[in-house]
Amino acid sequence: MRSSNVPLPALLASLGVVVGGCSAPVADDVASATGSTTEAIVLVERSVAEGEFVQTNVSAKFMRLASGADPEVAERVVGGSWLELPAAGECVALTPFAAAEDADALAGLGTIELLDVGDLSIQAGTTRMPLATRAFPDVGAFVSGVFYTSRDAQSDLPAPARYVLESTGSATLNPFAIEADAPSAPEQVRLGEAALADGLLLEEEAAATLRWTASEAPAVGDLVYVDLTDPSGTGVRCAYNDSGEGVIPESVLGKKTWGALPAQVALSVHRIRQGGFAAAGVDAGELRFDLSVVVRATIVAASP
């Protein structure tokens, strides 16, 4: 995702980022000298479902791209980290990614090399999670190399907390350590007068007010977003400033969006914090925390 317009220094400050290791070269200098750039994408996800069932996922990809390649298209090709996020107060339709729709962009992308950065781990407090190195599945001649993921989705990660992402380095990239502050997960979430729980009912073309406890320690650019998705992955995403209240507009709760009613959907409320980081050999890095609560809901026809 590259949707933020916040300058890099502000993004670093918003994450509370502290970077260790050698200083990073200027991206334009690297691109002109090597004909390529290195983009890092690190994603920390924590999701709580009904019954307090917690799932976590950490993923990290270090992509070497041809100079001039579109990092957003590259993210979509390698998968797992792309996030289409509307501006606060707006909604967007969600559709499964179809590579054919980006044929022109793919033609100019060139190859993507996913770099080995040595042993990679993430730590919060006393909880340390070594990440597993995995070979990337063959995607024609586009992508090669390795990426990093958490080994166990059942390993809980604290929030809020300060996180440390640390690499031992490799022949490709020097060792580095990055510290960043994760926000708290959404709490005391209510839809109208009802607590967020499985079995919620949303009425056709009736706006629904979403409330949550606003963050006590907000950072620049923090957002809350809500996803309504059907089993196919089609749905709607709406984003809000982290003020404690937002409205799901009536326009997204109708038959034009969902077809025949009633419609079964997953409703997830996310707090997101994202920002850039710099490290030796990395021209542009992005670290994103995405903490959510998820329930099942039903969109029903309007009462006669």
Tab-separated table of C-alpha atoms in Angstrom:
chain	number	residue	atom	x	y	z
A	1	MET	CA	0.000	0.000	0.000
A	2	ARG	CA	1.294	3.458	-0.895
A	3	SER	CA	-1.743	5.612	-0.169
A	4	SER	CA	-0.313	7.842	2.559
A	5	ASN	CA	0.558	11.457	1.739
A	6	VAL	CA	2.313	12.013	5.071
A	7	PRO	CA	6.025	12.879	4.589
A	8	LEU	CA	8.552	10.240	5.670
A	9	PRO	CA	9.735	12.101	8.811
A	10	ALA	CA	6.143	12.389	10.025
A	11	LEU	CA	5.508	8.734	9.245
A	12	LEU	CA	8.594	7.718	11.207
A	13	ALA	CA	7.417	9.826	14.120
A	14	SER	CA	3.890	8.412	13.944
A	15	LEU	CA	5.212	4.897	14.336
A	16	GLY	CA	7.705	5.888	16.996
A	17	VAL	CA	10.332	4.312	14.747
A	18	VAL	CA	13.931	3.937	15.883
A	19	VAL	CA	16.308	2.461	13.320
A	20	GLY	CA	19.605	0.774	14.110
A	21	GLY	CA	22.410	-0.246	11.765
A	22	CYS	CA	24.234	1.627	9.032
A	23	SER	CA	22.640	4.692	7.522
A	24	ALA	CA	20.617	4.119	4.395
A	25	PRO	CA	21.656	5.447	0.975
A	26	VAL	CA	19.445	7.915	-0.826
A	27	ALA	CA	16.907	6.052	-2.960
A	28	ASP	CA	17.509	8.117	-6.111
A	29	ASP	CA	21.261	7.547	-5.837
A	30	VAL	CA	20.743	3.787	-5.473
A	31	ALA	CA	18.342	3.607	-8.393
A	32	SER	CA	20.656	5.510	-10.693
A	33	ALA	CA	23.702	3.487	-9.653
A	34	THR	CA	22.180	-0.004	-9.804
A	35	GLY	CA	19.154	0.313	-12.082
A	36	SER	CA	16.980	-1.138	-9.309
A	37	THR	CA	15.368	-0.215	-6.000
A	38	THR	CA	14.633	-2.239	-2.869
A	39	GLU	CA	11.180	-1.955	-1.288
A	40	ALA	CA	10.374	-3.490	2.113
A	41	ILE	CA	6.846	-4.315	3.261
A	42	VAL	CA	6.286	-5.529	6.838
A	43	LEU	CA	2.785	-6.334	8.067
A	44	VAL	CA	1.734	-7.195	11.630
A	45	GLU	CA	-1.881	-8.388	11.897
A	46	ARG	CA	-3.866	-9.411	14.952
A	47	SER	CA	-7.522	-10.425	14.721
A	48	VAL	CA	-9.959	-11.314	17.505
A	49	ALA	CA	-13.107	-13.232	16.556
A	50	GLU	CA	-16.218	-13.942	18.605
A	51	GLY	CA	-15.300	-15.965	21.695
A	52	GLU	CA	-11.930	-14.193	22.035
A	53	PHE	CA	-10.303	-16.491	19.453
A	54	VAL	CA	-7.090	-14.693	18.454
A	55	GLN	CA	-5.175	-15.081	15.206
A	56	THR	CA	-1.926	-13.325	14.386
A	57	ASN	CA	0.118	-12.979	11.242
A	58	VAL	CA	3.452	-11.320	10.586
A	59	SER	CA	4.800	-11.119	7.059
A	60	ALA	CA	7.800	-9.378	5.548
A	61	LYS	CA	8.921	-9.034	1.956
A	62	PHE	CA	12.009	-7.262	0.650
A	63	MET	CA	11.494	-6.684	-3.074
A	64	ARG	CA	14.183	-5.708	-5.551
A	65	LEU	CA	12.456	-3.981	-8.467
A	66	ALA	CA	13.622	-2.544	-11.741
A	67	SER	CA	14.035	1.222	-11.575
A	68	GLY	CA	10.734	2.845	-12.507
A	69	ALA	CA	8.608	-0.209	-11.634
A	70	ASP	CA	5.347	0.523	-9.815
A	71	PRO	CA	5.662	-0.709	-6.183
A	72	GLU	CA	1.866	-0.881	-5.799
A	73	VAL	CA	1.540	-3.293	-8.718
A	74	ALA	CA	4.451	-5.323	-7.316
A	75	GLU	CA	2.673	-5.556	-3.953
A	76	ARG	CA	-0.446	-6.873	-5.630
A	77	VAL	CA	1.538	-9.462	-7.577
A	78	VAL	CA	3.360	-10.851	-4.524
A	79	GLY	CA	0.140	-10.647	-2.481
A	80	GLY	CA	-0.643	-10.621	1.217
A	81	SER	CA	0.109	-6.965	1.970
A	82	TRP	CA	-1.870	-4.904	-0.533
A	83	LEU	CA	-4.496	-2.717	1.131
A	84	GLU	CA	-6.818	-0.426	-0.790
A	85	LEU	CA	-7.762	2.147	1.817
A	86	PRO	CA	-10.174	5.020	1.106
A	87	ALA	CA	-9.797	8.456	2.649
A	88	ALA	CA	-11.426	8.991	6.038
A	89	GLY	CA	-15.174	9.368	5.663
A	90	GLU	CA	-15.296	7.499	2.359
A	91	CYS	CA	-16.034	3.934	1.207
A	92	VAL	CA	-14.750	1.781	-1.660
A	93	ALA	CA	-15.991	-1.427	-3.235
A	94	LEU	CA	-13.846	-4.507	-2.650
A	95	THR	CA	-13.286	-6.962	-5.473
A	96	PRO	CA	-10.848	-9.869	-5.782
A	97	PHE	CA	-7.634	-8.867	-7.564
A	98	ALA	CA	-7.547	-9.843	-11.239
A	99	ALA	CA	-4.069	-9.645	-12.753
A	100	ALA	CA	-5.578	-9.328	-16.218
A	101	GLU	CA	-6.947	-5.918	-15.269
A	102	ASP	CA	-3.381	-4.698	-14.732
A	103	ALA	CA	-1.921	-6.209	-17.895
A	104	ASP	CA	-0.375	-2.926	-19.036
A	105	ALA	CA	1.162	-2.270	-15.620
A	106	LEU	CA	2.477	-5.843	-15.400
A	107	ALA	CA	4.089	-5.520	-18.808
A	108	GLY	CA	6.229	-2.659	-17.491
A	109	LEU	CA	6.944	-4.200	-14.107
A	110	GLY	CA	9.891	-6.416	-14.985
A	111	THR	CA	11.050	-9.127	-12.601
A	112	ILE	CA	10.628	-9.051	-8.825
A	113	GLU	CA	13.383	-10.540	-6.677
A	114	LEU	CA	12.417	-11.250	-3.066
A	115	LEU	CA	15.607	-10.861	-1.057
A	116	ASP	CA	16.987	-13.041	1.728
A	117	VAL	CA	17.877	-10.744	4.657
A	118	GLY	CA	19.159	-13.475	6.976
A	119	ASP	CA	17.347	-14.500	10.149
A	120	LEU	CA	14.414	-12.193	10.846
A	121	SER	CA	12.517	-11.911	14.133
A	122	ILE	CA	9.973	-9.646	15.772
A	123	GLN	CA	9.740	-9.008	19.513
A	124	ALA	CA	7.280	-7.219	21.791
A	125	GLY	CA	8.167	-7.155	25.478
A	126	THR	CA	9.231	-10.671	26.426
A	127	THR	CA	7.448	-12.236	23.438
A	128	ARG	CA	9.902	-13.032	20.649
A	129	MET	CA	8.781	-14.545	17.352
A	130	PRO	CA	11.385	-15.854	14.875
A	131	LEU	CA	9.945	-15.629	11.376
A	132	ALA	CA	10.082	-18.534	8.943
A	133	THR	CA	11.763	-18.175	5.552
A	134	ARG	CA	9.587	-19.478	2.740
A	135	ALA	CA	10.232	-19.876	-0.973
A	136	PHE	CA	7.834	-17.812	-3.042
A	137	PRO	CA	5.517	-19.873	-5.275
A	138	ASP	CA	6.408	-19.744	-8.955
A	139	VAL	CA	4.568	-16.887	-10.699
A	140	GLY	CA	5.684	-17.345	-14.291
A	141	ALA	CA	8.909	-15.447	-14.813
A	142	PHE	CA	7.823	-12.512	-12.636
A	143	VAL	CA	8.803	-13.416	-9.074
A	144	SER	CA	11.624	-15.368	-7.433
A	145	GLY	CA	13.191	-15.556	-3.997
A	146	VAL	CA	11.963	-15.835	-0.410
A	147	PHE	CA	9.620	-14.073	1.981
A	148	TYR	CA	9.078	-14.237	5.750
A	149	THR	CA	6.010	-15.196	7.784
A	150	SER	CA	5.111	-16.049	11.362
A	151	ARG	CA	5.259	-19.775	12.079
A	152	ASP	CA	2.096	-20.093	14.166
A	153	ALA	CA	-1.119	-18.089	13.766
A	154	GLN	CA	-2.079	-18.976	17.353
A	155	SER	CA	0.860	-17.086	18.889
A	156	ASP	CA	-0.661	-13.986	20.450
A	157	LEU	CA	1.071	-10.626	20.165
A	158	PRO	CA	0.459	-7.812	22.661
A	159	ALA	CA	-1.099	-4.478	21.733
A	160	PRO	CA	-0.422	-1.729	22.460
A	161	ALA	CA	3.305	-2.427	22.680
A	162	ARG	CA	6.681	-1.467	21.278
A	163	TYR	CA	7.866	-3.912	18.628
A	164	VAL	CA	11.388	-4.621	17.431
A	165	LEU	CA	11.998	-6.098	13.978
A	166	GLU	CA	15.559	-7.378	13.710
A	167	SER	CA	17.558	-8.927	10.872
A	168	THR	CA	20.929	-10.684	11.131
A	169	GLY	CA	21.764	-9.542	7.615
A	170	SER	CA	22.907	-11.416	4.538
A	171	ALA	CA	25.124	-11.019	1.508
A	172	THR	CA	22.371	-8.806	0.088
A	173	LEU	CA	21.461	-6.515	3.009
A	174	ASN	CA	23.278	-5.434	6.159
A	175	PRO	CA	21.832	-6.253	9.617
A	176	PHE	CA	19.223	-3.835	10.911
A	177	ALA	CA	16.873	-3.321	13.858
A	178	ILE	CA	13.674	-1.268	13.687
A	179	GLU	CA	11.507	-0.286	16.655
A	180	ALA	CA	7.897	0.839	16.270
A	181	ASP	CA	4.885	1.341	18.530
A	182	ALA	CA	1.762	-0.711	17.816
A	183	PRO	CA	-1.608	0.832	18.720
A	184	SER	CA	-4.250	-0.852	20.832
A	185	ALA	CA	-6.870	-3.070	19.218
A	186	PRO	CA	-10.404	-1.674	18.754
A	187	GLU	CA	-12.314	-1.894	22.048
A	188	GLN	CA	-15.905	-1.393	23.220
A	189	VAL	CA	-17.136	-1.579	19.635
A	190	ARG	CA	-20.869	-1.066	19.155
A	191	LEU	CA	-23.088	-0.917	16.097
A	192	GLY	CA	-26.000	1.322	16.957
A	193	GLU	CA	-27.013	0.265	20.468
A	194	ALA	CA	-25.738	-3.316	20.125
A	195	ALA	CA	-22.332	-4.605	21.170
A	196	LEU	CA	-20.317	-6.071	18.308
A	197	ALA	CA	-21.073	-9.811	18.389
A	198	ASP	CA	-22.037	-12.649	16.077
A	199	GLY	CA	-25.632	-12.443	14.881
A	200	LEU	CA	-25.806	-8.687	14.311
A	201	LEU	CA	-28.522	-7.531	11.928
A	202	LEU	CA	-28.059	-4.636	9.506
A	203	GLU	CA	-31.164	-3.307	7.784
A	204	GLU	CA	-31.252	-2.608	4.073
A	205	GLU	CA	-30.540	1.035	3.181
A	206	ALA	CA	-30.458	2.156	6.819
A	207	ALA	CA	-27.292	3.950	7.915
A	208	ALA	CA	-25.587	2.318	10.912
A	209	THR	CA	-23.530	4.219	13.482
A	210	LEU	CA	-20.312	2.517	14.547
A	211	ARG	CA	-18.766	3.463	17.898
A	212	TRP	CA	-15.521	2.417	19.571
A	213	THR	CA	-13.131	3.655	22.249
A	214	ALA	CA	-10.869	6.234	20.630
A	215	SER	CA	-7.139	5.633	21.030
A	216	GLU	CA	-5.585	7.183	24.142
A	217	ALA	CA	-2.270	7.584	22.309
A	218	PRO	CA	-3.126	8.334	18.672
A	219	ALA	CA	-0.402	8.824	16.090
A	220	VAL	CA	-0.393	10.852	12.907
A	221	GLY	CA	-2.362	9.020	10.252
A	222	ASP	CA	-4.048	6.443	12.515
A	223	LEU	CA	-7.322	5.256	10.997
A	224	VAL	CA	-10.153	2.881	11.769
A	225	TYR	CA	-11.764	1.020	8.895
A	226	VAL	CA	-14.612	-1.454	8.623
A	227	ASP	CA	-14.971	-4.251	6.073
A	228	LEU	CA	-18.233	-5.907	5.083
A	229	THR	CA	-17.432	-8.923	2.884
A	230	ASP	CA	-19.366	-11.884	1.553
A	231	PRO	CA	-17.826	-15.369	1.193
A	232	SER	CA	-16.490	-14.533	-2.299
A	233	GLY	CA	-14.435	-11.619	-0.951
A	234	THR	CA	-16.647	-9.020	-2.600
A	235	GLY	CA	-17.810	-6.225	-0.332
A	236	VAL	CA	-17.294	-2.680	0.919
A	237	ARG	CA	-14.615	-0.918	2.984
A	238	CYS	CA	-15.211	2.368	4.828
A	239	ALA	CA	-12.536	4.377	6.663
A	240	TYR	CA	-12.771	6.841	9.556
A	241	ASN	CA	-10.564	9.081	11.629
A	242	ASP	CA	-9.871	7.436	14.995
A	243	SER	CA	-12.351	9.686	16.803
A	244	GLY	CA	-14.544	6.974	18.312
A	245	GLU	CA	-17.462	7.191	15.882
A	246	GLY	CA	-18.253	6.676	12.210
A	247	VAL	CA	-21.266	5.936	10.027
A	248	ILE	CA	-21.732	3.039	7.626
A	249	PRO	CA	-23.782	4.839	4.959
A	250	GLU	CA	-27.114	3.538	3.754
A	251	SER	CA	-25.787	3.417	0.193
A	252	VAL	CA	-23.573	0.390	0.954
A	253	LEU	CA	-26.323	-1.620	2.652
A	254	GLY	CA	-28.634	-2.147	-0.297
A	255	LYS	CA	-29.424	-4.787	-2.902
A	256	LYS	CA	-27.256	-2.995	-5.464
A	257	THR	CA	-24.243	-4.025	-3.394
A	258	TRP	CA	-25.338	-7.412	-2.074
A	259	GLY	CA	-27.981	-8.714	-4.477
A	260	ALA	CA	-30.729	-10.808	-2.935
A	261	LEU	CA	-31.312	-10.308	0.782
A	262	PRO	CA	-30.741	-11.556	3.421
A	263	ALA	CA	-26.969	-11.565	2.829
A	264	GLN	CA	-24.479	-13.177	5.203
A	265	VAL	CA	-21.330	-11.079	5.669
A	266	ALA	CA	-18.215	-10.885	7.781
A	267	LEU	CA	-17.989	-7.549	9.576
A	268	SER	CA	-14.513	-6.566	10.756
A	269	VAL	CA	-13.418	-3.375	12.496
A	270	HIS	CA	-9.719	-2.515	12.166
A	271	ARG	CA	-7.379	0.011	13.719
A	272	ILE	CA	-4.443	0.648	11.415
A	273	ARG	CA	-1.127	2.389	11.945
A	274	GLN	CA	1.358	2.587	9.114
A	275	GLY	CA	4.518	4.434	8.261
A	276	GLY	CA	7.811	4.383	6.458
A	277	PHE	CA	11.192	3.263	7.724
A	278	ALA	CA	14.751	3.457	6.468
A	279	ALA	CA	17.523	0.872	6.738
A	280	ALA	CA	20.797	0.254	4.959
A	281	GLY	CA	20.096	-1.058	1.473
A	282	VAL	CA	16.337	-0.399	1.713
A	283	ASP	CA	15.208	2.504	-0.440
A	284	ALA	CA	11.603	2.571	0.798
A	285	GLY	CA	10.221	0.606	3.731
A	286	GLU	CA	6.665	0.361	5.044
A	287	LEU	CA	5.621	-1.084	8.397
A	288	ARG	CA	1.920	-1.559	9.072
A	289	PHE	CA	0.003	-2.674	12.165
A	290	ASP	CA	-3.549	-3.873	11.527
A	291	LEU	CA	-5.531	-4.893	14.635
A	292	SER	CA	-9.126	-6.032	14.249
A	293	VAL	CA	-12.233	-7.610	15.730
A	294	VAL	CA	-14.423	-9.795	13.504
A	295	VAL	CA	-18.039	-10.996	13.739
A	296	ARG	CA	-20.677	-12.512	11.464
A	297	ALA	CA	-23.613	-10.319	10.507
A	298	THR	CA	-26.679	-10.431	8.271
A	299	ILE	CA	-28.002	-7.686	6.013
A	300	VAL	CA	-31.792	-8.013	5.951
A	301	ALA	CA	-34.517	-6.462	3.821
A	302	ALA	CA	-36.122	-3.293	5.132
A	303	SER	CA	-39.137	-3.771	7.356
A	304	PRO	CA	-42.448	-3.172	5.519
